[in-house]
Tab-separated table of C-alpha atoms and ligand atoms in Angstrom:
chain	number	residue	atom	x	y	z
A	45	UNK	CA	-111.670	12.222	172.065
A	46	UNK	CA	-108.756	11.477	173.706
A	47	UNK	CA	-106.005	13.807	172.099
A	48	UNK	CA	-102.304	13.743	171.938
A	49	UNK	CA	-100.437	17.195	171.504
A	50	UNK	CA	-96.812	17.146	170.773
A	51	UNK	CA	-94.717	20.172	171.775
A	52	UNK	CA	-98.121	22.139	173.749
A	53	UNK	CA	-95.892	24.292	175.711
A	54	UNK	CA	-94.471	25.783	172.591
A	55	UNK	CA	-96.256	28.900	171.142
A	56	UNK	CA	-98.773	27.306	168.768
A	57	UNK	CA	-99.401	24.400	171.019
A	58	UNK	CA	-99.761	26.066	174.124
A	59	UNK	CA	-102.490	28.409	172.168
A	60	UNK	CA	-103.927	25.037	170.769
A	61	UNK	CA	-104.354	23.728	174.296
A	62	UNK	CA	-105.992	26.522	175.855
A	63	UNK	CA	-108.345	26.643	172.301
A	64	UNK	CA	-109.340	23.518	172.307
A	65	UNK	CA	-110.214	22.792	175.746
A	66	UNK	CA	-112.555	25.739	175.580
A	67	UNK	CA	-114.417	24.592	172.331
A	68	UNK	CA	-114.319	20.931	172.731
A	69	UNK	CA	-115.938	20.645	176.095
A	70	UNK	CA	-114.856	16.929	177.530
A	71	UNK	CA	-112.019	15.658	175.169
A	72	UNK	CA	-108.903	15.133	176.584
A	73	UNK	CA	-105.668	16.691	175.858
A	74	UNK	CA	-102.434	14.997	176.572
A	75	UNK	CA	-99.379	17.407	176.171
A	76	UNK	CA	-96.303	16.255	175.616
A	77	UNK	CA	-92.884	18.006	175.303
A	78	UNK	CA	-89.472	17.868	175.981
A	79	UNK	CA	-89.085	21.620	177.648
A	80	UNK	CA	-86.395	22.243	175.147
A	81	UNK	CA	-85.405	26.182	175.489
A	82	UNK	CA	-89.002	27.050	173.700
A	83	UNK	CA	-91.074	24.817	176.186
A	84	UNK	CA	-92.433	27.009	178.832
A	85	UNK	CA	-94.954	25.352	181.202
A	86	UNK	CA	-96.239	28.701	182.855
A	87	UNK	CA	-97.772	29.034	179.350
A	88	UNK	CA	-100.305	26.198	181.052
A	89	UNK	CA	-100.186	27.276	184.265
A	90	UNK	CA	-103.805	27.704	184.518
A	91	UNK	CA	-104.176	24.538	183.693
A	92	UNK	CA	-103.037	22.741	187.038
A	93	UNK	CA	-106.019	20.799	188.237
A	94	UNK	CA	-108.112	20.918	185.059
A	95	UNK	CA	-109.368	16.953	184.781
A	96	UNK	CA	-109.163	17.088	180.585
A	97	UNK	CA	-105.737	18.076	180.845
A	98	UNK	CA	-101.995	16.151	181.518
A	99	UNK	CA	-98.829	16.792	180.770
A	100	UNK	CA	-95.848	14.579	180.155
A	101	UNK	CA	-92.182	15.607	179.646
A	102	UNK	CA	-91.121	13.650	177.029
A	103	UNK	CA	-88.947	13.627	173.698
A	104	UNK	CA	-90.437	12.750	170.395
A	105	UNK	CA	-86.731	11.338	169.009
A	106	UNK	CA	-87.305	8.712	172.506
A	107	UNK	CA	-88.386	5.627	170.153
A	108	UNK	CA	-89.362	3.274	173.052
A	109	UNK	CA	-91.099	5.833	174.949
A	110	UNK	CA	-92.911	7.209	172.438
A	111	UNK	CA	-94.523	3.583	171.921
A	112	UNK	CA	-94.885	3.135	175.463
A	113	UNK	CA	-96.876	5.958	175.153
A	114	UNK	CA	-99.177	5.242	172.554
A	115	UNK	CA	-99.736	1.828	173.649
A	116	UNK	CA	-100.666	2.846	177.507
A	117	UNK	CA	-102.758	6.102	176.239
A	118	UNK	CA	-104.930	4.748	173.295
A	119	UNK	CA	-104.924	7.961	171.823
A	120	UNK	CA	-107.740	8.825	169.108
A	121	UNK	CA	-105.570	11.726	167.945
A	122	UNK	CA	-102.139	13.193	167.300
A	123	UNK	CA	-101.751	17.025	166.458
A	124	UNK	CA	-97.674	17.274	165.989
A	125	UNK	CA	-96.746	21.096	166.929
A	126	UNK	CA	-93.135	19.821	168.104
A	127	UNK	CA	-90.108	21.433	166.022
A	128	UNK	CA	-87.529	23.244	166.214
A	129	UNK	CA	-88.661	26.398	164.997
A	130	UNK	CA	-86.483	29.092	164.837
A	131	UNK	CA	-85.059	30.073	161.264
A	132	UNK	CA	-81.420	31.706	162.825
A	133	UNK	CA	-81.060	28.633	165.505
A	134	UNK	CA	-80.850	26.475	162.053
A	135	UNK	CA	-78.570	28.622	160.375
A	136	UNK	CA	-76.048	28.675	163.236
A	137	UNK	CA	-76.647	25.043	163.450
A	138	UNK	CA	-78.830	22.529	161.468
A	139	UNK	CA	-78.456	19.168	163.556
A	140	UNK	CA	-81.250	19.352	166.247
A	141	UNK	CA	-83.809	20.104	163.259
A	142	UNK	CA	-83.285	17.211	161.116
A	143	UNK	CA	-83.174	15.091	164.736
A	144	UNK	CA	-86.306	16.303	166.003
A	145	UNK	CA	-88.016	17.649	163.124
A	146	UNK	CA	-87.588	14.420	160.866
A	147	UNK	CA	-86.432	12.309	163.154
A	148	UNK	CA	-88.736	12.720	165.754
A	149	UNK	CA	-91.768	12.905	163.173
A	150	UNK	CA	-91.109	9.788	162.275
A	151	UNK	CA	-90.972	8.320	165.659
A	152	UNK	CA	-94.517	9.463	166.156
A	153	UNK	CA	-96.121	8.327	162.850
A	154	UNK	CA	-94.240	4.856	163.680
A	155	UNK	CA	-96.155	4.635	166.868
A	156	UNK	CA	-99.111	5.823	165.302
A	157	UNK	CA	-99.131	3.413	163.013
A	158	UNK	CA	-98.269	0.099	165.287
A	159	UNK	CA	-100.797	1.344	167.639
A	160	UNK	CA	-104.103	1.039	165.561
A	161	UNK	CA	-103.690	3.462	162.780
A	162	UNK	CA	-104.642	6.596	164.676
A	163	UNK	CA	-105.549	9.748	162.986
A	164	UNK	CA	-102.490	11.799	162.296
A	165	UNK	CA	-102.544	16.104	161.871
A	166	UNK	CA	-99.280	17.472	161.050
A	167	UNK	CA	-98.805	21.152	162.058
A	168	UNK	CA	-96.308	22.416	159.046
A	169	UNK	CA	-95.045	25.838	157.278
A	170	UNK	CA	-95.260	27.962	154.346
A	171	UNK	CA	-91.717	27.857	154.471
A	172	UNK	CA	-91.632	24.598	152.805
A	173	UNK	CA	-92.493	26.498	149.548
A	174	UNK	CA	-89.173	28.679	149.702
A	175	UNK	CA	-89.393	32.344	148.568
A	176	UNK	CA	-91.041	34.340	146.162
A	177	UNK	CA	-90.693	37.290	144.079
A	178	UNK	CA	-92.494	40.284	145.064
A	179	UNK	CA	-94.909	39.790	141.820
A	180	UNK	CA	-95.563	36.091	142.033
A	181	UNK	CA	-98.278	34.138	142.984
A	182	UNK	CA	-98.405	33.270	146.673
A	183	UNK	CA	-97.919	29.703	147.618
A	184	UNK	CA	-100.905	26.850	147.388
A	185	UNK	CA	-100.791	23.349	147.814
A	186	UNK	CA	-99.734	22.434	144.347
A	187	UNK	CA	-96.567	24.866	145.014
A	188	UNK	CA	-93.202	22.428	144.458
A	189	UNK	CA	-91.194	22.016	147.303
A	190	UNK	CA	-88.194	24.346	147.509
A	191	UNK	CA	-86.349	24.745	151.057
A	192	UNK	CA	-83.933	27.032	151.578
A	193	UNK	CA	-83.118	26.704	155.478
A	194	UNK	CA	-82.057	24.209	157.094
A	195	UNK	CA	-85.331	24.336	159.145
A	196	UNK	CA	-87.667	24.647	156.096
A	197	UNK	CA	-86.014	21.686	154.321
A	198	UNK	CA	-86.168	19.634	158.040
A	199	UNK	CA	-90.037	20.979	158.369
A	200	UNK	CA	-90.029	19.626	154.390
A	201	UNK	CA	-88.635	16.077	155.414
A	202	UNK	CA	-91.258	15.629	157.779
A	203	UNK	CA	-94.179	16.758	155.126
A	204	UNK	CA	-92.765	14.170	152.713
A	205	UNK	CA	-92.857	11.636	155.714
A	206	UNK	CA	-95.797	12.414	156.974
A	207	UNK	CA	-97.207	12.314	153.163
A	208	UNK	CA	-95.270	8.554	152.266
A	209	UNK	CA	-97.154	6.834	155.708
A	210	UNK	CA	-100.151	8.543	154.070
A	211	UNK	CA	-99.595	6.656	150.510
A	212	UNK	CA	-97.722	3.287	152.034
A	213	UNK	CA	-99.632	2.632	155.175
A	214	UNK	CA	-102.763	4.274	154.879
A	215	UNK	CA	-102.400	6.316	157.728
A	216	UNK	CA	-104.759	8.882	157.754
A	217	UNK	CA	-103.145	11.958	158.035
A	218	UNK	CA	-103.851	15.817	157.269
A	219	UNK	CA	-101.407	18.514	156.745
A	220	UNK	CA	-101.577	22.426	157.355
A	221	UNK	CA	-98.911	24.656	155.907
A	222	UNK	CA	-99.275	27.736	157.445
A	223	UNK	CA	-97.690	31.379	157.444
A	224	UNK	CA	-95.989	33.481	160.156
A	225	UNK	CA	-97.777	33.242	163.893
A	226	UNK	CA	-97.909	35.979	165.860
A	227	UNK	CA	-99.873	36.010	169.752
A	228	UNK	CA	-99.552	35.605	173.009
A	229	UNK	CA	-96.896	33.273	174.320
A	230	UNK	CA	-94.577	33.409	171.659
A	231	UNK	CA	-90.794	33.144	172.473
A	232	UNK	CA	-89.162	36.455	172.640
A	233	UNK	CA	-86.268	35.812	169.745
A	234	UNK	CA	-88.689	36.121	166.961
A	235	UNK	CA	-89.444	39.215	165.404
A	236	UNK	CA	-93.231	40.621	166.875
A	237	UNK	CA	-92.271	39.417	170.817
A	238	UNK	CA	-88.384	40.544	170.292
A	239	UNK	CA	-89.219	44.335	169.289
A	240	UNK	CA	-92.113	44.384	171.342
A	241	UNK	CA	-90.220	43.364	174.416
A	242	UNK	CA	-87.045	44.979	173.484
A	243	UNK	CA	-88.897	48.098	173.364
A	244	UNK	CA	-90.668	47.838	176.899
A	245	UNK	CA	-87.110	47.393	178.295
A	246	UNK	CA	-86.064	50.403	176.100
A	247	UNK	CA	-83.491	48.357	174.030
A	248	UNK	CA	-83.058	48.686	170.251
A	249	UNK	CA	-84.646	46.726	167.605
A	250	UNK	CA	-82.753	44.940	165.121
A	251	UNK	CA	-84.040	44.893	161.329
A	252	UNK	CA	-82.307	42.493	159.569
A	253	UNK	CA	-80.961	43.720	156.185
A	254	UNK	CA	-82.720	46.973	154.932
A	255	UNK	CA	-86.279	45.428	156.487
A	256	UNK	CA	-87.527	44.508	152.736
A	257	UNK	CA	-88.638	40.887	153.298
A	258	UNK	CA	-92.070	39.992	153.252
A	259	UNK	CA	-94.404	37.959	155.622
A	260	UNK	CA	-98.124	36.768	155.453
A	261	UNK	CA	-98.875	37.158	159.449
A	262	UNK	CA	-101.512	35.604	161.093
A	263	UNK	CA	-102.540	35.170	164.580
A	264	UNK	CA	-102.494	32.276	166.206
A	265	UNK	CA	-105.839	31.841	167.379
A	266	UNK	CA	-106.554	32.059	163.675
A	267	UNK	CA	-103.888	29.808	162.723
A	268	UNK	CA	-105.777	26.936	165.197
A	269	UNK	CA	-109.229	27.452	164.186
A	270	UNK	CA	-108.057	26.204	160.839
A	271	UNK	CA	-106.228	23.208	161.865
A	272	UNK	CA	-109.599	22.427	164.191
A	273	UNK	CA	-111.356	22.625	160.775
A	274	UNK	CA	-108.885	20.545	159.639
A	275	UNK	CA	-109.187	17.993	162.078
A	276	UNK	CA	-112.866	17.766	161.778
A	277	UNK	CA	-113.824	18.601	158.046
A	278	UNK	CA	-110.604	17.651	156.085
A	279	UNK	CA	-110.256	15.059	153.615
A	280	UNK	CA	-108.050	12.156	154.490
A	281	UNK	CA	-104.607	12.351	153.011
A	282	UNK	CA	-105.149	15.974	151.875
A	283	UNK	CA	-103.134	19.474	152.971
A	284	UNK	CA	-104.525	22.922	153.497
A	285	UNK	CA	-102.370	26.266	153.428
A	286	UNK	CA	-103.554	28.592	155.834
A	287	UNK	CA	-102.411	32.193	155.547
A	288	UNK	CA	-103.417	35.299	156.946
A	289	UNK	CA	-103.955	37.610	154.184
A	290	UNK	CA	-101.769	39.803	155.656
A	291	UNK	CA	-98.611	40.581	153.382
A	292	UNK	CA	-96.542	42.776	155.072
A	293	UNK	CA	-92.741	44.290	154.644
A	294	UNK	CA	-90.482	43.674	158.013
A	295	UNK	CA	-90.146	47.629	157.866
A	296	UNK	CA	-93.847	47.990	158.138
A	297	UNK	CA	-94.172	45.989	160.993
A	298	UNK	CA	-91.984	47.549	162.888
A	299	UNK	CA	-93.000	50.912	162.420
A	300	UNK	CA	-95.901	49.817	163.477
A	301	UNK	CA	-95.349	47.854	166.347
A	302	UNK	CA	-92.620	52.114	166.809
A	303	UNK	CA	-95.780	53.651	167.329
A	304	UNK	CA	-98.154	50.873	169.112
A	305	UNK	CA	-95.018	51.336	172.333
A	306	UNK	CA	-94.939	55.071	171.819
A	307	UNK	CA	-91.151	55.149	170.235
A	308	UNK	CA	-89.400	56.705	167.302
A	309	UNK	CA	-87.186	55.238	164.413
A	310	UNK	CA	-84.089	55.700	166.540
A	311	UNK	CA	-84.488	52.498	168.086
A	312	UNK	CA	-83.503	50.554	165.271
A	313	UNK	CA	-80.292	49.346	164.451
A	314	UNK	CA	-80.303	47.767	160.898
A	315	UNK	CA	-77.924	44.868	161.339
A	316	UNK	CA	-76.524	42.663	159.054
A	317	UNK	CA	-78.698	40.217	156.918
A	318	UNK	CA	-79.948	36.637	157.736
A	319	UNK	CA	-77.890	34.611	155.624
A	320	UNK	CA	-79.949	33.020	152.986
A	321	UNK	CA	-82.549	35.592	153.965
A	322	UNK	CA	-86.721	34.159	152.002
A	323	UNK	CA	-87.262	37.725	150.368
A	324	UNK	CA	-91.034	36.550	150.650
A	325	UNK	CA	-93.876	34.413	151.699
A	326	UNK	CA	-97.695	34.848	151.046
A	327	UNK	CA	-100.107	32.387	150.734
A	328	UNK	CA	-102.790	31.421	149.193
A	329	UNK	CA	-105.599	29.829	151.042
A	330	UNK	CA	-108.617	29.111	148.975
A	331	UNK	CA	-108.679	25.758	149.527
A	332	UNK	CA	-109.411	25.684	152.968
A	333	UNK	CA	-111.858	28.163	152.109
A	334	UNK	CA	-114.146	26.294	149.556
A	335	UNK	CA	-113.456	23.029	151.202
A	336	UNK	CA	-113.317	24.302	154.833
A	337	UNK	CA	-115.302	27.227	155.195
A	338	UNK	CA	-111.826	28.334	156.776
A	339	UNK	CA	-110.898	32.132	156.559
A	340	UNK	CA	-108.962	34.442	158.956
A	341	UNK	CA	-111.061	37.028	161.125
A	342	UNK	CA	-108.093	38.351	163.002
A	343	UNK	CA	-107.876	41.973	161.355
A	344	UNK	CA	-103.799	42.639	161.450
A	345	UNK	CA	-103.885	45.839	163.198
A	346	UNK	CA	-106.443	45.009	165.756
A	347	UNK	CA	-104.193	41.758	166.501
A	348	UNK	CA	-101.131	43.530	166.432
A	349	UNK	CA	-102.328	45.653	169.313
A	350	UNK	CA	-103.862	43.458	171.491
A	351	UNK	CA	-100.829	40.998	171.233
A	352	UNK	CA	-98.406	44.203	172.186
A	353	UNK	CA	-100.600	44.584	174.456
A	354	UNK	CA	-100.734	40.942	176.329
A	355	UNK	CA	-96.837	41.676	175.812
A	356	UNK	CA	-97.399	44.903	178.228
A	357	UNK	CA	-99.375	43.137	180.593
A	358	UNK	CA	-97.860	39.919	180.743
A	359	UNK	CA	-94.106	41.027	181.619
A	360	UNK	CA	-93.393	38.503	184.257
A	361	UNK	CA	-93.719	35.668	181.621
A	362	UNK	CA	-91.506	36.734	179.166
A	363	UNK	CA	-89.184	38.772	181.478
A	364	UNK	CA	-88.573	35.274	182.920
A	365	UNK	CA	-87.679	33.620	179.524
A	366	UNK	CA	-85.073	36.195	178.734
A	367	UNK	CA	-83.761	36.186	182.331
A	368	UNK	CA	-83.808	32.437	181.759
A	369	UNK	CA	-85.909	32.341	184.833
A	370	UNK	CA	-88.715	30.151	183.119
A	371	UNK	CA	-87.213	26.582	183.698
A	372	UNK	CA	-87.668	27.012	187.418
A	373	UNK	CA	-91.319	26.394	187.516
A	374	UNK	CA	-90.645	23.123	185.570
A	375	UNK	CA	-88.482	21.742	188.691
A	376	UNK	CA	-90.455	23.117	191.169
A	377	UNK	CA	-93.730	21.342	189.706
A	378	UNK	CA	-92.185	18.302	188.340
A	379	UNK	CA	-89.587	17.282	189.708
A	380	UNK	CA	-89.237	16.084	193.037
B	241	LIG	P1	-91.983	26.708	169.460
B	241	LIG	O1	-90.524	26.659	169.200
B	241	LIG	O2	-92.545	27.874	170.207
B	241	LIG	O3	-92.438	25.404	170.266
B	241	LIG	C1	-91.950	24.128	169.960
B	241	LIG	C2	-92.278	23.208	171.141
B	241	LIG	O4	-91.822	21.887	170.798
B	241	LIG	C3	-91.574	23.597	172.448
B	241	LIG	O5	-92.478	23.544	173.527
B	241	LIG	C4	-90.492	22.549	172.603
B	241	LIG	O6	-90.157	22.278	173.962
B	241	LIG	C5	-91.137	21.348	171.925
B	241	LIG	N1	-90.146	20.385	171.439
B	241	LIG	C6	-89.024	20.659	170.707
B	241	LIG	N2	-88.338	19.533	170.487
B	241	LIG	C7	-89.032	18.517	171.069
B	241	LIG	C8	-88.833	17.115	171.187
B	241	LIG	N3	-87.742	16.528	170.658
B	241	LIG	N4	-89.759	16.384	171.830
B	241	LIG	C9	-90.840	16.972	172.367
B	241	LIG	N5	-91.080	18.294	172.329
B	241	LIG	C10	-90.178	19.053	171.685
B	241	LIG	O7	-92.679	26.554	168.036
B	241	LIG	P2	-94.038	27.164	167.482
B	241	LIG	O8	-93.771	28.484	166.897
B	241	LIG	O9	-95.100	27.006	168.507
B	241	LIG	O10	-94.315	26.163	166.262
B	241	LIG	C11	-95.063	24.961	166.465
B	241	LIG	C12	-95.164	24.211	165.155
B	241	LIG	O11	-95.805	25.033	164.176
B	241	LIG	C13	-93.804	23.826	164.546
B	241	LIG	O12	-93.932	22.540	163.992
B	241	LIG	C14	-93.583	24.868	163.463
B	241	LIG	O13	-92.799	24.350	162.418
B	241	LIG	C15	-95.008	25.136	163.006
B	241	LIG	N6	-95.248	26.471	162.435
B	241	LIG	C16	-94.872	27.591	163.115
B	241	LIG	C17	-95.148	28.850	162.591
B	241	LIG	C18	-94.786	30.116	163.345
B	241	LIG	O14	-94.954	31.205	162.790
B	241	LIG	N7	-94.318	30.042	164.582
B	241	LIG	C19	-95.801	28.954	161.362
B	241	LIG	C20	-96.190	27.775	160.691
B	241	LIG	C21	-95.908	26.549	161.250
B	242	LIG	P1	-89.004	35.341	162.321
B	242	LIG	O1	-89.967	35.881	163.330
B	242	LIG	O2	-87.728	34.740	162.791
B	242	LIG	O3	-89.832	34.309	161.412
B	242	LIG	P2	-89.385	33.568	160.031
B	242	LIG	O4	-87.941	33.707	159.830
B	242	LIG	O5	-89.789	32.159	160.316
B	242	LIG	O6	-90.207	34.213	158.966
B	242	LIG	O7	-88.634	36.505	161.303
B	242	LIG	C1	-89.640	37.203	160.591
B	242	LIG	C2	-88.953	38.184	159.673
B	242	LIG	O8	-88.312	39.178	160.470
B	242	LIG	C3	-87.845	37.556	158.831
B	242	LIG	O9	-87.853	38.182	157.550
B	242	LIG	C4	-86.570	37.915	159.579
B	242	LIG	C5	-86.913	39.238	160.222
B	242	LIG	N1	-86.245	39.498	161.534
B	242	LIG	C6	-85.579	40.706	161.749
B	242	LIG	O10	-85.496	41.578	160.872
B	242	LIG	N2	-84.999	40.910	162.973
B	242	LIG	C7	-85.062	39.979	163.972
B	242	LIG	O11	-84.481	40.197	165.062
B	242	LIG	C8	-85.774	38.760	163.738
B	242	LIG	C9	-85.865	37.706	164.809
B	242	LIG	C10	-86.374	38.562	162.506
C-alpha cells in the first residue's frame, strides 16, 4: 500500500510512522506536513535513507498542491493526523483551526475524491463530545456533538465533513475519536511533556484551576494500534472511540509524574483556569472492542514512567523545541 500521512511529524503521526513501518513491512509511507511550530522532523530522523519512507513539506489548506499531489502519487490511503491541536492556542486565537482543521480537511477529501475515491481515515477527538459530569456516562459514538473550544468545534467541522463525503460521495471513510495521548515526541506545551520537562530543568509546574478536571489518557502507541485496526477491520462509513481506560484527575497526574522526577508539591504553582475549562472526558470504547478486537494494553503507570523516562533520556529533542532550536534541522536537510 502506498500510504499518505498528513501532519507525520506531529506527535501522533510521527508515532504512526515509526509504527507502521515496523508492522507493515513494504508499504509506503508518504509524510506530509507543513512544519508548523508542532512539526519537528528530528522526530523522523532515523528515517533518512529508509526506501518506504518520503517526506514532503506541504500545507493541507494548498488546494492545487494538494491535487497535484494526489494525482502524481496514486495514493491507496490517507490517514489525516494534521490539526491544530492545542486547546489554549485556540482559545487565544481560533482562526488557524477552522483554516486548517476544516479547511484543510476538506482540501484533502476533495482530492481524495477527484482522484479515484481513495480510502479515507480521519484521526479525530473525544473532545468533539464536550464535557461531562463526574457521574455520567463516558462518551460513545452515539454521544451528540457538543464543542466547547474553538478547537473541538474545528476538530467537529471536520468529523461532520469527513461524515457528509461519506453519505454524498461515497467516499469510504473511517473515523477514530480518541482520548488524551501521551508518549514520546509530544510537544512540550501540553500537560505530561510540560511538567515532565519543566521539572528536569527544575522549573515549576502549572495546574490549571484547583487540578480537578478529568482525562481518559492513553498512550500513543495504543492510540495507533487502534486506528491500524481501524484501517484494516473497520466498517466503511463507521467511527470508533478509542479511550484508554484511564480516568484520571489533573492533580493525580501530577503528583505522580512529583514523584516519578523525585520532587515535592512545592513545584506547583496553581494558576488561573483555562477559560471554558471540559471538567471531563472518558470514553467508552466497546465498540472497537466487539467489532475490533481493539483494547488498550498500555498499563497507565508503567507508560507514565517509561514516557518520563524517554523525556530523561531524550533531552536534546525537546530542549531544542523550547530553545526553538528544532527548525534548524528542517533548513539544513531541506532546503538548499
Ligand atoms: P501535533 O500538534 O503534535 O501535530 C500536528 C502536525 O500537523 C504537526 O506536525 C504540524 O506541522 C502539522 N500541520 C499543522 N497544520 C498543517 C497544515 N496546514 N498542513 C500540513 N500539516 C500541518 O498534534 P497531535 O497531538 O499529534 O495530534 C494529531 C491529530 O490527532 C490531530 O488531528 C488531533 O486533533 C488528533 N488527536 C490528538 C489527541 C492528543 O491527545 N494529542 C487526541 C485525540 C486526537
Ligand atoms: P492538555 O494536555 O492541553 O490536553 P487537552 O486540553 O486537550 O485535554 O491538557 C490536559 C489537562 O491538563 C487539561 O485539563 C488542562 C490541564 N493543563 C494544566 O493544568 N496545566 C497545563 O500547563 C496544561 C498544558 C494543561
Amino acid at each position: 500500500m502506498k500510504i499518505l500521512v498528513t501532519g507525520g511529524a506531529g506527535f501522533i503521526g510521527a508515532n504512526f510512522v515509526h509504527y507502521w513501518l515496523e508492522n507493515n513491512i513494504g508499504d509506503k509511507i508518504v509524510n506530509l506536513d507543513a512544519l508548523t511550530y508542532a512539526g519537528n522532523l528530528e522526530s523522523l530522523k532515523d528515517l533518512t535513507g529508509n526506501k518506504d519512507y518520503e517526506f514532503v513539506k506541504g500545507d493541507i489548506c494548498d488546494e492545487e498542491f494538494i491535487d497535484k499531489l494526489f494525482k502524481e502519487q496514486k495514493f491507496d490511503l490517507v490517514v489525516h493526523f494534521a490539526a491544530e491541536s492545542h486547546v489554549d492556542r485556540s482559545v487565544l486565537s481560533s482562526k488557524d483551526f477552522v483554516i486548517t482543521n476544516v479547511e484543510g480537511t476538506m482540501n484533502l477529501l476533495d482530492a481524495a475524491k477527484n482522484n479515484g475515491n481513495v480510502r479515507f481515515h480521519h484521526v479525530s477527538t473525544d473532545e468533539v463530545f464536550g464535557s461531562l459530569g463526574e457521574k455520567d456516562k463516558p462518551f460513545n459514538e452515539k454521544t451528540p456533538y457538543d464543542p466547547r473550544s474553538p478547537y473541538a468545534a474545528s476538530k467537529a467541522s471536520s468529523d461532520h465533513l469527513v461524515r457528509a463525503y461519506f453519505h454524498t460521495h461515497k467516499l469510504p471513510i473511517t473515523i477514530s475519536n480518541c482520548s488524551n495521548n501521551y508518549g514520546p515526541y509530544q510537544f512540550p506545551e501540553k500537560l505530561i511533556p510540560l511538567f515532565v520537562t519543566n521539572l528536569i530543568e527544575d522549573k515549576k509546574i502549572p495546574v490549571y484551576g484547583t487540578g480537578e478536571a478529568i482525562r481518559d489518557w492513553i498512550h500513543v502507541d495504543d492510540h495507533n494500534r487502534g486506528v491500524e485496526m481501524i484501517i484494516k477491520k473497520g466498517v466503511i462509513g463507521e467511527t470508533y472511540c478509542l479511550g484508554g481506560s484511564s480516568e484520571k484527575q489533573n492533580i493525580e497526574i501530577t503528583e505522580r509524574i512529583l514523584k516519578l522526577m523525585g520532587k515535592g508539591s512545592e513545584m506547583i504553582e496553581y494558576v488561573e483556569d483555562r477559560k471554558g475549562h471540559d471538567l471531563r472526558y472518558a470514553i467508552d470504547f466497546s465498540k472497537a472492542t466487539t467489532e475490533l478486537g481493539w483494547s488498550p494494553v498500555i498499563d497507565f503507570d508503567k507508560g507514565l514512567e517509561a514516557t518520563a523516562q524517554w523525556y530523561k533520556e531524550n533531552q536534546d529533542w525537546w530542549k531544542k523545541i523550547k530553545s526553538g532550536e528544532y527548525k534548524e534541522y528542517y533548513k539544513k536537510q531541506y532546503q538548499k
